[in-house]
Short mmCIF file of C-alpha atoms and ligand atoms in Angstrom, two decimals:
data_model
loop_
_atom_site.label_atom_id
_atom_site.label_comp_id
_atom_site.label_asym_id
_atom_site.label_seq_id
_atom_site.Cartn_x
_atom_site.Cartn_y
_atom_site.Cartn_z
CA UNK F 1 0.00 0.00 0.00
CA UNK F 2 1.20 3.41 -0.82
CA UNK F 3 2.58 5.37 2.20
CA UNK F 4 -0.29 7.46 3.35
CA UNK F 5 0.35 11.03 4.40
CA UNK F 6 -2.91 12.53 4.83
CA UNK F 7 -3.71 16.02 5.74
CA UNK F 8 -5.72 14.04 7.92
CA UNK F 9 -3.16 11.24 9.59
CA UNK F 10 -4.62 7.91 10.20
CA UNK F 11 -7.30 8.98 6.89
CA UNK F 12 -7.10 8.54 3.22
CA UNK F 13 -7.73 11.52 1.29
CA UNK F 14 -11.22 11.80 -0.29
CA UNK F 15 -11.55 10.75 -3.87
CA UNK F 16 -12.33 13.91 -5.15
CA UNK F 17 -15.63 14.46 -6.86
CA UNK F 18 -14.52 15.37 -10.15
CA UNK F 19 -12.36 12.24 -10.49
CA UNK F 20 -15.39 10.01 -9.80
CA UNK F 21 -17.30 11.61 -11.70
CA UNK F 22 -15.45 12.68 -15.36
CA UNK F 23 -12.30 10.79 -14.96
CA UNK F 24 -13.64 7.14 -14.08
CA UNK F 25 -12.80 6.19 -17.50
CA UNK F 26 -8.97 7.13 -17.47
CA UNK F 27 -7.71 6.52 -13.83
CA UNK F 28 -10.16 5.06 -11.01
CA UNK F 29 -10.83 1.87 -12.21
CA UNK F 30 -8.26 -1.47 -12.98
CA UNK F 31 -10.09 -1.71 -16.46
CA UNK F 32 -8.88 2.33 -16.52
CA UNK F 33 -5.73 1.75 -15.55
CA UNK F 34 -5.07 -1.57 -18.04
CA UNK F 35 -6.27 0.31 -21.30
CA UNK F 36 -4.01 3.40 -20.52
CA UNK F 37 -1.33 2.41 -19.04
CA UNK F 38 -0.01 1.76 -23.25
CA UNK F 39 2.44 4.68 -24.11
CA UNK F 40 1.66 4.79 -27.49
CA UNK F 41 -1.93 5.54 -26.60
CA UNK F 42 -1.09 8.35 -24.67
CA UNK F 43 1.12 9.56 -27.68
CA UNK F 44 -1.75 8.83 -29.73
CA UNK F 45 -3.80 11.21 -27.22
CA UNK F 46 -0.97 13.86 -27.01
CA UNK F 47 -1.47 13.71 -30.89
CA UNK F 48 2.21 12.20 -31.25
CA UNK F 49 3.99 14.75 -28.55
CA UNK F 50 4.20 12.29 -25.47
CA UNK F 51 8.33 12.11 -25.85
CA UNK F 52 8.61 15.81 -26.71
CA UNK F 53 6.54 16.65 -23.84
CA UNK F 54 8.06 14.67 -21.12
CA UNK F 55 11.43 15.31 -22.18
CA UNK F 56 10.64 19.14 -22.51
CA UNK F 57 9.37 18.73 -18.69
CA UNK F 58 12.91 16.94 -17.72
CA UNK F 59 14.59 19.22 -19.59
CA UNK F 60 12.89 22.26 -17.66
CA UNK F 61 13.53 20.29 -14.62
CA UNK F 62 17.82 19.65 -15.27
CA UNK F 63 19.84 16.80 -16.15
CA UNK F 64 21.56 16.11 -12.84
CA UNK F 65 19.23 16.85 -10.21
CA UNK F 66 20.33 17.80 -6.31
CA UNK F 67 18.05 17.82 -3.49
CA UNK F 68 14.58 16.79 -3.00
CA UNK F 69 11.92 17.05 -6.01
CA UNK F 70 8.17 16.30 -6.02
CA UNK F 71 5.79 15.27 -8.71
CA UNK F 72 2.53 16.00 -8.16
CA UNK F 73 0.19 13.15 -9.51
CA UNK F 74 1.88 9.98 -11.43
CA UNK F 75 1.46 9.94 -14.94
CA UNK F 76 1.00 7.06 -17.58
CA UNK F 77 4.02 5.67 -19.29
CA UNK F 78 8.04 6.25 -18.37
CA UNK F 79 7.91 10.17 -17.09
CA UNK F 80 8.88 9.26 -13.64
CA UNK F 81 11.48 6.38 -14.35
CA UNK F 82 12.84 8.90 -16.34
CA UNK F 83 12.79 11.49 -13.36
CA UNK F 84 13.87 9.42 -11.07
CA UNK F 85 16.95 8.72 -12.85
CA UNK F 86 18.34 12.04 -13.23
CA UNK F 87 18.97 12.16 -9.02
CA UNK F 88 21.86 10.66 -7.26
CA UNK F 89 19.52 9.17 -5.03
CA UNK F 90 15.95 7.75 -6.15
CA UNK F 91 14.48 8.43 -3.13
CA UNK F 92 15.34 12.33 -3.25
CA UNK F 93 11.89 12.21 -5.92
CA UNK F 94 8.31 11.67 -4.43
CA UNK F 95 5.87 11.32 -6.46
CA UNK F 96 2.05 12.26 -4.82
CA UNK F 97 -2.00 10.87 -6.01
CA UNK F 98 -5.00 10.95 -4.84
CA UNK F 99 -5.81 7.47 -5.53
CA UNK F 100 -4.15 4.43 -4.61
CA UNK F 101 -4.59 2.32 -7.96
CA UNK F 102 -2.05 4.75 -9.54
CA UNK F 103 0.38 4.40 -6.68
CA UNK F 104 0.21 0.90 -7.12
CA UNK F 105 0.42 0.84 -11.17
CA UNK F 106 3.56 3.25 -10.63
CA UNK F 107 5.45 0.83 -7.60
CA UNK F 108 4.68 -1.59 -10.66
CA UNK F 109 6.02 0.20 -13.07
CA UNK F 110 9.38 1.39 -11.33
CA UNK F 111 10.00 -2.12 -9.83
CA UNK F 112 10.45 -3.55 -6.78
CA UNK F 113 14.27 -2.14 -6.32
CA UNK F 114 12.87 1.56 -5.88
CA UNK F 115 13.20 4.23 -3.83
CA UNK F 116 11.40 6.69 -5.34
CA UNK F 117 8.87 7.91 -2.19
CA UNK F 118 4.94 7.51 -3.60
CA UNK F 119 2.42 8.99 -1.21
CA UNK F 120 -0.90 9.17 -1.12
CA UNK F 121 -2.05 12.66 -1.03
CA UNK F 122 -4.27 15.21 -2.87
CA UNK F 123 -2.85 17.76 -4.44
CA UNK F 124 -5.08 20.34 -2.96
CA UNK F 125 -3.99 19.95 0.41
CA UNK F 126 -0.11 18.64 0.37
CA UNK F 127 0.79 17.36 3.76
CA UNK F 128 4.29 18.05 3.25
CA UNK F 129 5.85 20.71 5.28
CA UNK F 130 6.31 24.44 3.65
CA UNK F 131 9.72 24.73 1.46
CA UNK F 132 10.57 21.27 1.32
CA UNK F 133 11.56 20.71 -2.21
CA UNK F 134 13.46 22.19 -4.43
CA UNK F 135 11.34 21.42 -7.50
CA UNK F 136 8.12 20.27 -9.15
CA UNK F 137 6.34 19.30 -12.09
CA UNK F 138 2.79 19.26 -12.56
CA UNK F 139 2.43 17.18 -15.90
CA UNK F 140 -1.23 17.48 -17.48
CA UNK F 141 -3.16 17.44 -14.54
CA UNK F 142 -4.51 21.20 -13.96
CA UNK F 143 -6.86 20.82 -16.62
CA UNK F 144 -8.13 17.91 -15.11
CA UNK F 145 -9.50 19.97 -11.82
CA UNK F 146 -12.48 22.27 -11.50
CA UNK F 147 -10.99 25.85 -10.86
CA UNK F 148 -11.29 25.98 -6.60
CA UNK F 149 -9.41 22.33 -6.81
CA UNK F 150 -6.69 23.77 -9.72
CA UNK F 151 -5.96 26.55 -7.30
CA UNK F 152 -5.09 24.69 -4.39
CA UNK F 153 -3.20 22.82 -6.09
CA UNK F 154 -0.90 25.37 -7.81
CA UNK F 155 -0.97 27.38 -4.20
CA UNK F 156 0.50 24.12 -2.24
CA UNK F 157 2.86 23.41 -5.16
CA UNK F 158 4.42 27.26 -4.56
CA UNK F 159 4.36 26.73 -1.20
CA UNK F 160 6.19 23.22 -0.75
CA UNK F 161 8.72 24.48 -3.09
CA UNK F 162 11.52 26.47 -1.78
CA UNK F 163 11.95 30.23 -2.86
CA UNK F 164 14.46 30.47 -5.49
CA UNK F 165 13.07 26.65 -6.29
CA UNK F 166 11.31 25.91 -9.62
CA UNK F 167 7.95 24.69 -10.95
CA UNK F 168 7.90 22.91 -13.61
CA UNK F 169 3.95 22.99 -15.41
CA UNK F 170 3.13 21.59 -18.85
CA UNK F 171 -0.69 21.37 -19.96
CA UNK F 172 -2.93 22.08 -22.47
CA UNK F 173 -3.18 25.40 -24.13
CA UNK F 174 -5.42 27.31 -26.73
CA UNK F 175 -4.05 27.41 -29.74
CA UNK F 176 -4.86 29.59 -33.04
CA UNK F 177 -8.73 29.11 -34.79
CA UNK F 178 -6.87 27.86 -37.82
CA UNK F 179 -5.03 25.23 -35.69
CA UNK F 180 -6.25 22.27 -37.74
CA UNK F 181 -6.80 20.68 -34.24
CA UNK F 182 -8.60 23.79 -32.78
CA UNK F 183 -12.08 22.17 -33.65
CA UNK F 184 -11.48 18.61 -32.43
CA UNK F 185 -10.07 19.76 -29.24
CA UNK F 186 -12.76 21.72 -28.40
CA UNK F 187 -15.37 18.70 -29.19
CA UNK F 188 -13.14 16.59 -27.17
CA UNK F 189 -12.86 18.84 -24.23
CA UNK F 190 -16.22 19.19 -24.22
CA UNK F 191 -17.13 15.70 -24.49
CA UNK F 192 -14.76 14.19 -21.66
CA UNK F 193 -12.40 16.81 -20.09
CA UNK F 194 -14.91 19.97 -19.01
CA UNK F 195 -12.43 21.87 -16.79
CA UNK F 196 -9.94 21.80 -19.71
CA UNK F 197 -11.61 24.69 -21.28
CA UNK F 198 -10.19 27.07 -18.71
CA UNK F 199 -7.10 26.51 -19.97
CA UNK F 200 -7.79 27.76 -22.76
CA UNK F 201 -9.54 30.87 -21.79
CA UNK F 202 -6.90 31.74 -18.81
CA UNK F 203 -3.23 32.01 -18.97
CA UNK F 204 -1.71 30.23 -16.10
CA UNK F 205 -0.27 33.38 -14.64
CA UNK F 206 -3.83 34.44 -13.04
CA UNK F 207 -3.72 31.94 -11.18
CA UNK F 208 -0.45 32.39 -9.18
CA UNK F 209 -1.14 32.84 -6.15
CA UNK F 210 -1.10 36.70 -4.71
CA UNK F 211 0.84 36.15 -1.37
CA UNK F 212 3.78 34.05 -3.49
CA UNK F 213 4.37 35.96 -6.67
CA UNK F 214 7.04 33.95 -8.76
CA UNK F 215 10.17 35.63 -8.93
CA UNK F 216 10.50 34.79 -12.58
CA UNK F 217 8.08 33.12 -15.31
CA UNK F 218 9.01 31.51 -18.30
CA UNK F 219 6.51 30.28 -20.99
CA UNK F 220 6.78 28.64 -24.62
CA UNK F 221 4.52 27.05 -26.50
CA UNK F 222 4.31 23.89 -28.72
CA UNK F 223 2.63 21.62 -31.28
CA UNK F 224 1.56 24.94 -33.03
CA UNK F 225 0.26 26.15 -29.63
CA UNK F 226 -1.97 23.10 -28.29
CA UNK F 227 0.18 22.73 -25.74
CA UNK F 228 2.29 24.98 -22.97
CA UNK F 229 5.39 24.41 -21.19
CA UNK F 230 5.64 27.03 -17.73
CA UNK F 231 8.64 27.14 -15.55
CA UNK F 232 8.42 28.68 -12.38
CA UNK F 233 11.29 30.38 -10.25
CA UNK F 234 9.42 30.80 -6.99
C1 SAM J 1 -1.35 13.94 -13.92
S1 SAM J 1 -2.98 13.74 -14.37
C2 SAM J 1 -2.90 13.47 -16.12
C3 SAM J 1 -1.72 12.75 -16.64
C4 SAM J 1 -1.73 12.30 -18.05
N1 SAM J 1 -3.00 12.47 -18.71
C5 SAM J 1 -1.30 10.86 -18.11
O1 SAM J 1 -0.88 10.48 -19.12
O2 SAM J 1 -1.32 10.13 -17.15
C6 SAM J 1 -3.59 12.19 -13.87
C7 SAM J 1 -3.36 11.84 -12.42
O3 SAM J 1 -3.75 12.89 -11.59
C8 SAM J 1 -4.29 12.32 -10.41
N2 SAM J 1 -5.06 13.33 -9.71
C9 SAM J 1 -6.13 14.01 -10.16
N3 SAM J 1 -6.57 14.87 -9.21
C10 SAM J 1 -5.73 14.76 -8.15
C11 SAM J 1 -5.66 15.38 -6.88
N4 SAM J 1 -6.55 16.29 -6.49
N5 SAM J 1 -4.68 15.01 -6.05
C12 SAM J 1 -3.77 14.08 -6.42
N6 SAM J 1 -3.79 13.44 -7.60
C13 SAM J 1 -4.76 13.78 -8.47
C14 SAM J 1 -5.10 11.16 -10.92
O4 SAM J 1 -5.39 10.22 -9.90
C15 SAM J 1 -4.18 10.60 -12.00
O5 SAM J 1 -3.31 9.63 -11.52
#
């Protein structure tokens, strides 16, 4: 079982309503986990940008990493492995969810010889204590979260990171009408991923939180705009 480090000790975190409710299909269920869990699905999701993405986030993030980093919700396919790697020590990386079948698929996935810590947590209300980290990366999952949920998140993520510390954010973003993608997305969104919307309509920046502006912000684009990559100096 994964380490749990409520808010709450001795109590799991609530399964968020949102996850129950529009992401059953993709993460809360074995049957979800089995059918994703295929990285050339996700690149087939990512339309073909899985490696650019994740390596774009490690890149962001350094080569040879020192002191303690966090990732904040696991992620299909070899992001973490690959995260994990670029420490001295495994266990300097922990790696956070909300729900224990995806703490369980990712002990699978990085074998039993680990040391990477995984912890079950939600991202809205981190249990680790203030300035703790030097970095994190938030990989795809703020459009995944109704707005109050997205804003707790990004507000514990500034505050477990250290100032001077980086945050490391890659998502979804709007890209031009005459992105030949700009229609399907939208359907899509729609369709299965409601709170994604948002990020198309707000940048990221109006969201930092006002008590803990970043001391530096720097944004690029990719995929003809469909997607953004956001480092943070806190
Ligand atoms: C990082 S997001 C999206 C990642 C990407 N679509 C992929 O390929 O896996 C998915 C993860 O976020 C987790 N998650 C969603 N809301 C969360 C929350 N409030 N706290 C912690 N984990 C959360 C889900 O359980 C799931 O494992």
């Amino acid at each position: 079982m994964p380490k749990n480090i409520s808010a709450r000790p001795g109590e799991p975190p609530a399964l968020p309503d949102y996850l129950l409710q529009t992401y059953s299909w993709a993460y809360v269920t074995p049957r979800a986990v089995r059918r994703f869990e295929r990285q050339w699905l996700l690149n087939l999701i990512l339309w073909g940008n899985f490696a650019r993405l994740r390596d774009a986030a490690l890149a962001c993030l350094g080569e040879r990493l020192q002191g303690r980093s966090l990732q904040i919700a696991c992620v299909y396919g070899d992001l973490t492995a690959r995260f994990a790697a670029r420490h001295e020590r495994q266990e300097q990386l922990d790696v956070i969810d909300v729900l224990p079948i995806q703490l369980d698929n990712l002990r699978r996935k990085l074998g039993p010889a680990s040391k990477v810590g995984l912890h079950l947590a939600n991202s809205a209300e981190l249990p680790m204590p203030t300035a703790s980290y030097e970095r994190a990366l938030l990989f795809f999952l703020l459009h995944e979260q109704p707005l109050p949920v997205r804003l707790q998140t990004i507000r514990q993520a500034f505050r477990v990171v250290k100032p001077g510390g980086k945050i490391v954010l890659v998502d979804y973003h709007r890209p031009p009408r005459l992105h030949p993608l700009h229609a399907v997305m939208a359907l899509v969104f729609k369709a299965l991923e409601p709170y994604a919307l948002d990020l198309w309509r707000t940048p990221l920046d109006a969201w930092w939180p006002a008590d803990m502006p970043p001391a530096q912000v720097t944004r690029r684009t990719c995929f003809g705009g469909l997607y953004q990559i956001v480092e943070v100096i806190r």
